[in-house]
XYZ file of C-alpha atoms in Angstrom:
132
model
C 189.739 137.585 59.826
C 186.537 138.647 58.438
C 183.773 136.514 56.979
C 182.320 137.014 53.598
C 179.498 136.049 53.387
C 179.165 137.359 49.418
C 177.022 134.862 47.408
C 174.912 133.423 50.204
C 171.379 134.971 49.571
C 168.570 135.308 52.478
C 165.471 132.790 51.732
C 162.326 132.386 53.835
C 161.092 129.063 55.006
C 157.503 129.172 53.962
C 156.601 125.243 54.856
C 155.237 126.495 58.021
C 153.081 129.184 56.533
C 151.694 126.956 54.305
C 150.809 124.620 56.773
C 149.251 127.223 59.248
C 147.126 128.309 56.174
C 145.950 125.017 55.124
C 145.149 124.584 58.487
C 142.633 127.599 58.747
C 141.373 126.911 55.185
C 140.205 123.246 56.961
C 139.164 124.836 60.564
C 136.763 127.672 58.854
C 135.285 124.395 55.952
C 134.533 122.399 58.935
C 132.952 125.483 61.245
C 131.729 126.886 57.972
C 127.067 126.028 58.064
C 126.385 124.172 56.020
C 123.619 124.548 53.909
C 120.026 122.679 54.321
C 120.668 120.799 51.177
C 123.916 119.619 51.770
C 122.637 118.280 54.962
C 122.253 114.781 53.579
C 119.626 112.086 54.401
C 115.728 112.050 54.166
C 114.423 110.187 57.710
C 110.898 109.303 58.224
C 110.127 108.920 61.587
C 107.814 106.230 62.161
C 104.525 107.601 64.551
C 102.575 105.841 66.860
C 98.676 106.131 67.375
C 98.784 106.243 71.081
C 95.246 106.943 73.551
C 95.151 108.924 76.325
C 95.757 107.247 79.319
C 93.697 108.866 81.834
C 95.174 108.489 85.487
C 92.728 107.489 88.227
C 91.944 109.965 91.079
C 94.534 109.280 93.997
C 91.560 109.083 96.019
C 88.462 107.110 95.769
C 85.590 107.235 97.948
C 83.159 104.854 99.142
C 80.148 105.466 100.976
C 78.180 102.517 102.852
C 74.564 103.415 103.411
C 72.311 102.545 106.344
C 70.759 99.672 104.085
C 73.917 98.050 103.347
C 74.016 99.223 99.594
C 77.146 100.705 98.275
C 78.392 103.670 96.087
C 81.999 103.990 94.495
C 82.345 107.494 93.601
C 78.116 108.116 93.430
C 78.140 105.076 91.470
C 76.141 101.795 92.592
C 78.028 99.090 92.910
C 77.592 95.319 94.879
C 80.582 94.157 97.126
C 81.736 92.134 94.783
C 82.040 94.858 91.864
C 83.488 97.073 93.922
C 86.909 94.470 94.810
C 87.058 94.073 90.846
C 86.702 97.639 90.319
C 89.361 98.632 92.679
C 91.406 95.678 91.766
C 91.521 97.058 87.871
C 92.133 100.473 89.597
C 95.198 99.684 91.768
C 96.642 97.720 88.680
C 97.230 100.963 86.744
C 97.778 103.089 89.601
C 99.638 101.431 92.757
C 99.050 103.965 94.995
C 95.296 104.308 94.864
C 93.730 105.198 98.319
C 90.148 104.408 99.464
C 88.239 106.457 102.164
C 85.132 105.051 103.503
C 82.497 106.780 104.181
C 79.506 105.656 106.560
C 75.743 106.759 107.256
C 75.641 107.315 111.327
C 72.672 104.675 110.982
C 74.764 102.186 109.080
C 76.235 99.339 111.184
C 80.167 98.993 111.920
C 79.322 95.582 110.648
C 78.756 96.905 107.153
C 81.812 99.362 107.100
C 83.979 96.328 108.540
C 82.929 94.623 105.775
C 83.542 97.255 103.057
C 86.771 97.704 104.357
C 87.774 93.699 103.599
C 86.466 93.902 100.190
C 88.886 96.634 99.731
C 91.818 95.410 101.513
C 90.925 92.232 98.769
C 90.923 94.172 96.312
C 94.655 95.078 97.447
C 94.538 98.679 97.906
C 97.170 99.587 100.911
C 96.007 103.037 101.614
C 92.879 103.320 102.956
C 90.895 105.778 105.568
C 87.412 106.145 106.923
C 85.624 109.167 107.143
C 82.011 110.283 108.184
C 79.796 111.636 105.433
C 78.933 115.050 105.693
């Protein structure tokens, strides 16, 4: 017996094809740039008026003299203004350190004392020196 296949005419399926295109068409729209005015909202970013903030020196020196008197840095200061000066120093930075620095005529009694004010004053790292 042989088939006849006559009438019956050869189609193509093209639902696929049209899906794979339709496909690309929306892959190459969505990687497609997209222009700068088509890129949607105005912002304004709010600014802020900041200062410097100028870090201390790690290191702060301070040198006891033979008469007692002190100097933070070169810069005069009594016992007392020296623990709030330090104290408003180690608040901003924690890990300020102090060296003190002694005449060879001043007294360990003054430099014992120095070094109290600035263990008051709360500073952790501290270190004594001679003055050159």
């Amino acid at each position: 017996m042989k088939r006849n296949r006559g009438t019956e005419d050869a189609t193509i399926n093209l639902t696929p094809m049209i899906d794979v295109v339709f496909l690309l068409v929306i892959f190459f729209m969505v990687s497609s740039k997209m222009d700068s005015n088509d890129s949607g909202v105005q912002v304004n970013v709010a600014s802020a008026d900041m200062q410097s903030l100028a870090r201390t020196p790690d290191q702060r020196i301070v040198e006891v003299r033979s008469d007692g008197s002190l100097l933070l840095d070169g810069i005069p200061m009594s016992s007392d203004q020296l623990t709030e000066t330090l104290k408003q120093q180690r608040s901003v930075y924690p890990g300020l350190q102090v060296s003190v620095r002694g005449d060879s005529d001043s007294s360990l009694h003054h430099v014992v004392q120095v070094m109290r004010q600035i263990e008051l004053a709360g500073v952790q790292k501290m270190g004594v020196s001679e003055r050159r």
